[in-house]
Coordinates of C-alpha atoms in Angstrom, one line a residue:
M8 CA -20.6 19.5 13.7
T9 CA -19.9 20.5 10.1
S10 CA -22.6 19.8 7.5
A11 CA -22.3 19.6 3.7
S12 CA -23.8 23.0 3.4
D13 CA -20.8 24.5 5.4
V14 CA -18.2 23.0 3.1
P15 CA -17.1 24.2 -0.4
V16 CA -18.2 21.7 -3.0
S17 CA -15.8 20.6 -5.7
A18 CA -16.5 22.2 -9.0
E19 CA -15.4 19.2 -11.0
V20 CA -16.7 15.7 -10.6
P21 CA -15.2 13.4 -13.2
A22 CA -18.1 11.1 -13.7
T23 CA -21.7 10.5 -12.7
P24 CA -22.0 9.5 -9.0
A25 CA -23.2 5.9 -8.5
A26 CA -24.1 6.2 -4.8
P27 CA -24.9 8.8 -2.1
S28 CA -21.9 10.7 -0.8
V29 CA -20.3 9.8 2.6
W30 CA -18.1 11.8 4.9
L31 CA -14.6 10.8 6.1
T32 CA -13.7 12.3 9.5
A33 CA -10.5 14.1 10.6
P34 CA -8.0 11.5 11.8
I35 CA -6.3 14.0 14.1
A36 CA -7.1 17.5 15.5
G37 CA -5.3 20.5 14.1
W38 CA -5.5 23.1 11.3
A39 CA -7.0 21.8 8.0
T40 CA -5.1 23.2 5.0
A41 CA -5.3 22.7 1.2
L42 CA -3.2 19.9 -0.3
A43 CA -1.7 22.5 -2.7
D44 CA 0.0 24.2 0.3
V45 CA 1.9 21.0 1.4
P46 CA 5.6 21.7 0.8
D47 CA 6.2 18.5 -1.1
P48 CA 5.5 18.3 -4.8
V49 CA 4.3 14.7 -4.7
F50 CA 1.5 15.6 -2.3
A51 CA 0.9 19.2 -3.5
G52 CA 0.8 18.0 -7.1
R53 CA -1.7 15.3 -6.3
V54 CA 0.6 12.5 -7.6
L55 CA -0.8 10.1 -5.0
G56 CA -4.4 11.4 -5.2
D57 CA -6.6 14.2 -3.8
G58 CA -7.4 15.2 -0.3
V59 CA -6.5 17.7 2.5
A60 CA -3.7 18.0 5.1
I61 CA -3.8 18.7 8.8
D62 CA -1.2 20.5 10.9
P63 CA -1.7 18.5 14.1
C64 CA -2.0 19.7 17.6
E65 CA -2.2 16.2 19.2
S66 CA -0.3 13.0 18.9
T67 CA -2.8 10.2 18.1
L68 CA -3.7 9.4 14.5
R69 CA -7.2 7.8 14.3
S70 CA -9.1 6.0 11.6
P71 CA -11.3 8.4 9.5
C72 CA -13.8 5.6 8.7
A73 CA -14.6 1.9 9.2
G74 CA -12.5 -0.3 7.0
Q75 CA -9.4 -2.4 6.9
V76 CA -5.7 -1.6 7.3
T77 CA -4.1 -2.5 4.0
T78 CA -0.5 -1.2 4.6
L79 CA 1.4 -0.2 7.7
H80 CA 4.8 1.1 6.7
R81 CA 7.7 -0.5 8.7
A82 CA 8.7 3.0 9.8
H83 CA 5.2 3.5 11.2
H84 CA 4.9 7.0 9.7
A85 CA 2.2 6.1 7.2
V86 CA -0.8 3.8 6.9
T87 CA -3.2 2.9 4.2
L88 CA -6.9 1.9 4.6
R89 CA -9.6 0.5 2.5
A90 CA -12.9 2.0 3.6
A91 CA -16.0 -0.2 3.8
N92 CA -17.3 1.3 0.5
G93 CA -14.0 0.6 -1.3
A94 CA -12.4 4.0 -1.1
E95 CA -8.6 3.7 -0.7
L96 CA -6.9 6.1 1.7
L97 CA -3.4 7.1 2.6
I98 CA -2.6 8.9 5.8
H99 CA 0.9 10.2 6.2
I100 CA 2.3 11.7 9.4
G101 CA 4.6 14.6 8.6
L102 CA 6.9 14.9 5.6
D103 CA 10.1 12.9 5.0
T104 CA 9.4 11.1 8.3
V105 CA 10.4 7.8 6.7
A106 CA 13.9 8.9 7.5
L107 CA 13.2 8.7 11.2
N108 CA 13.3 4.9 10.9
G109 CA 10.2 4.5 13.2
E110 CA 11.7 6.5 16.1
G111 CA 9.0 8.4 17.9
F112 CA 6.1 6.3 16.3
T113 CA 4.0 3.6 18.0
A114 CA 1.6 1.6 15.9
H115 CA -1.7 0.2 17.4
V116 CA -2.8 -1.8 14.3
A117 CA -1.4 -4.4 11.9
E118 CA -1.9 -5.0 8.2
G119 CA -5.2 -6.8 7.6
Q120 CA -6.8 -5.5 10.8
T121 CA -10.4 -4.3 10.7
V122 CA -10.9 -0.9 12.3
A123 CA -13.9 1.4 13.2
A124 CA -14.0 5.1 12.7
G125 CA -12.1 6.8 15.5
D126 CA -9.9 3.8 16.4
A127 CA -6.3 4.7 17.3
L128 CA -3.9 3.8 14.4
I129 CA -0.6 5.4 15.4
D130 CA 0.8 7.4 18.3
F131 CA 3.8 9.7 17.7
D132 CA 6.0 11.9 19.8
L133 CA 4.8 15.3 18.6
E134 CA 7.8 17.3 19.9
A135 CA 10.4 14.8 18.8
V136 CA 9.0 14.4 15.3
A137 CA 8.5 18.2 14.9
N138 CA 12.2 18.8 15.8
R139 CA 13.5 16.2 13.2
A140 CA 11.0 16.4 10.3
P141 CA 10.8 19.3 7.8
S142 CA 7.0 19.5 8.4
L143 CA 4.4 18.0 10.7
L144 CA 1.6 18.3 8.1
C145 CA -0.4 15.1 7.8
P146 CA -1.9 14.6 4.3
I147 CA -5.1 12.5 4.1
I148 CA -5.3 11.2 0.5
L149 CA -8.1 9.5 -1.5
T150 CA -6.0 7.5 -3.9
N151 CA -8.4 5.6 -6.2
L152 CA -9.8 8.6 -8.0
D153 CA -10.9 6.4 -10.9
A154 CA -13.6 5.0 -8.6
F155 CA -14.3 7.9 -6.2
A156 CA -14.4 11.7 -6.2
I157 CA -14.2 14.3 -3.5
V158 CA -17.3 16.6 -3.6
G159 CA -16.7 18.5 -0.4
R160 CA -13.9 19.3 2.0
V161 CA -13.0 21.4 5.0
E162 CA -10.0 23.7 4.6
G163 CA -8.6 26.8 6.2
R164 CA -9.7 26.3 9.8
A165 CA -9.2 24.2 12.9
V166 CA -10.8 20.8 13.1
A167 CA -11.4 18.3 15.9
A168 CA -10.6 14.6 15.5
G169 CA -13.7 12.8 14.4
E170 CA -15.2 15.9 12.6
P171 CA -16.3 15.4 9.0
I172 CA -13.6 16.7 6.7
L173 CA -13.9 15.0 3.3
E174 CA -17.1 14.2 1.4
I175 CA -16.6 11.5 -1.2
V176 CA -18.8 9.8 -3.7
A177 CA -18.5 6.6 -5.7
L178 CA -18.5 7.0 -9.4
Q179 CA -20.1 5.0 -12.3
P180 CA -17.5 2.9 -14.0
A181 CA -16.2 4.5 -17.2
A182 CA -17.6 2.8 -20.3
S183 CA -15.1 1.2 -22.7
A184 CA -14.9 2.4 -26.2
P185 CA -16.5 0.1 -28.8
G186 CA -14.0 -2.7 -29.7
E187 CA -11.5 -1.5 -27.1
A188 CA -9.4 -4.4 -25.7
A189 CA -6.0 -4.9 -24.2
T190 CA -3.5 -6.4 -26.7
A191 CA -1.2 -9.2 -25.7
A192 CA 1.5 -8.1 -28.0
G193 CA 4.8 -6.8 -26.6
E194 CA 4.9 -8.7 -23.3
A195 CA 8.0 -8.0 -21.3
R196 CA 9.5 -8.9 -17.9
L197 CA 12.5 -7.3 -16.2
E198 CA 14.1 -7.8 -12.7
V199 CA 15.2 -4.7 -10.9
T200 CA 17.2 -4.3 -7.7
L201 CA 16.0 -1.3 -5.7
T202 CA 18.6 1.3 -4.8
A203 CA 16.5 4.0 -3.2
P204 CA 17.6 4.3 0.5
Y205 CA 14.1 3.9 2.0
G206 CA 12.8 1.4 -0.6
I207 CA 9.2 2.0 -1.7
H208 CA 7.2 4.3 0.5
A209 CA 4.6 7.0 -0.3
R210 CA 6.8 9.3 -2.6
P211 CA 8.3 6.5 -4.8
A212 CA 4.9 4.7 -5.0
G213 CA 3.3 7.9 -6.2
L214 CA 6.0 8.5 -8.8
I215 CA 5.8 4.9 -10.1
A216 CA 2.0 5.0 -10.3
Q217 CA 2.1 8.4 -12.1
R218 CA 4.6 7.1 -14.6
A219 CA 2.7 3.9 -15.2
R220 CA -0.5 5.7 -15.9
S221 CA 1.3 7.6 -18.7
L222 CA 2.4 4.5 -20.5
G223 CA 0.6 2.5 -23.1
A224 CA 0.7 -0.9 -21.4
E225 CA -0.7 -3.0 -18.6
I226 CA 2.1 -3.0 -16.0
T227 CA 2.3 -5.0 -12.8
L228 CA 5.0 -5.3 -10.1
Q229 CA 5.7 -8.6 -8.4
F230 CA 7.6 -9.1 -5.1
K231 CA 7.6 -12.1 -2.7
G232 CA 4.5 -13.7 -4.3
R233 CA 2.5 -10.4 -4.3
R234 CA 1.4 -8.9 -7.6
V235 CA 0.0 -5.4 -7.9
S236 CA -0.9 -2.9 -10.6
A237 CA 1.8 -0.4 -11.2
R238 CA -1.0 2.3 -11.4
S239 CA -2.0 1.7 -7.8
A240 CA 0.2 3.7 -5.3
I241 CA -1.4 1.9 -2.4
G242 CA -0.8 -1.5 -4.0
I243 CA 2.8 -0.6 -4.6
M244 CA 3.3 0.5 -1.0
G245 CA 1.8 -2.8 0.1
L246 CA 4.7 -4.7 -1.5
G247 CA 6.9 -3.5 1.3
A248 CA 10.0 -3.7 -0.8
A249 CA 13.2 -2.2 0.6
R250 CA 16.6 -1.2 -0.8
G251 CA 18.4 -4.2 -2.1
D252 CA 15.2 -6.2 -2.8
V253 CA 14.6 -7.5 -6.4
V254 CA 11.2 -6.5 -7.9
S255 CA 9.8 -8.0 -11.1
V256 CA 8.3 -5.6 -13.7
L257 CA 5.8 -7.2 -16.1
A258 CA 4.3 -5.2 -18.9
R259 CA 1.8 -6.3 -21.5
G260 CA 0.6 -4.3 -24.6
A261 CA 1.8 -2.8 -27.8
E262 CA 4.4 -0.7 -25.9
G263 CA 5.2 -3.5 -23.3
Q264 CA 9.0 -3.5 -23.7
A265 CA 9.4 0.2 -23.6
A266 CA 7.0 0.5 -20.6
A267 CA 8.9 -2.2 -18.7
Q268 CA 12.1 -0.4 -19.3
A269 CA 10.7 3.0 -18.2
I270 CA 9.4 1.6 -14.9
A271 CA 12.6 -0.4 -14.4
A272 CA 14.7 2.8 -14.8
L273 CA 12.6 4.5 -12.2
L274 CA 12.8 1.6 -9.8
S275 CA 16.6 1.6 -10.1
S276 CA 16.9 5.3 -9.3
D277 CA 16.7 7.1 -5.9
M278 CA 13.0 7.8 -6.7
G279 CA 13.2 11.3 -5.1
D280 CA 15.0 10.3 -1.9
A281 CA 18.4 11.7 -1.1
P282 CA 21.0 9.3 -2.6
G283 CA 23.2 9.5 0.5
A284 CA 20.5 8.9 3.0
P285 CA 21.0 5.9 5.4
P286 CA 18.7 2.9 4.6
L287 CA 15.9 1.8 6.8
P288 CA 16.7 -1.3 8.9
A289 CA 15.4 -4.5 7.5
A290 CA 11.9 -5.4 8.5
A291 CA 11.6 -7.8 11.4

């Protein structure tokens, strides 16, 4: 069993910890590798958040902690969880596996379901996915880095499913500057039809959240009665919007109109997916 003393400790913690650290366990057995070595710029560049990746040697993905399933992508290649302590996690099986349209994947959970550490989330055909995907690497991402930080991790060796792999700690909320308040000026709303072949999955969600964080406005996305912050990749994935769906962009602040237009332009692009790729089938 790995202990904290065996694991490199992150040299940078962005705020004062508010609680003792907890360990997340490996959701699958395999070789643990640095996120920077994942051959996808969205994961390697930490657009979605920070974490590690595992090159799997088995075919069952398990929960790394107790919590709730917040999103199960309709292609069953990715799942998001909210841990009992509020940490938000994305686990993605392979790279560009959204293009497999769910072939070779079997989900054992549903959105909203409560899970315990070690519960089976998804089974996949290891050989079939390996033959069709550019990589089998499975990123495990902590996405809400405003509230949590990684202070220890296992990399560069084999790990067993259920072995501690990421040590995380909750952070003290950042204090607002004196007199700081959101302005209501510049409110804007735009309707956008998605054209990306696979709709909103991990890569587009990360790109949207990254762009929203760079803009001087409070931005939300709305779809089928659900409204989420454009800065939350997991929230955006949870919308479940597909190609052809119409998503509302709402921006509020001094730069609201410009911010809404910037996010609308991204939503109406291919968002990093191949423009000629076949779309996913409609959700059942």
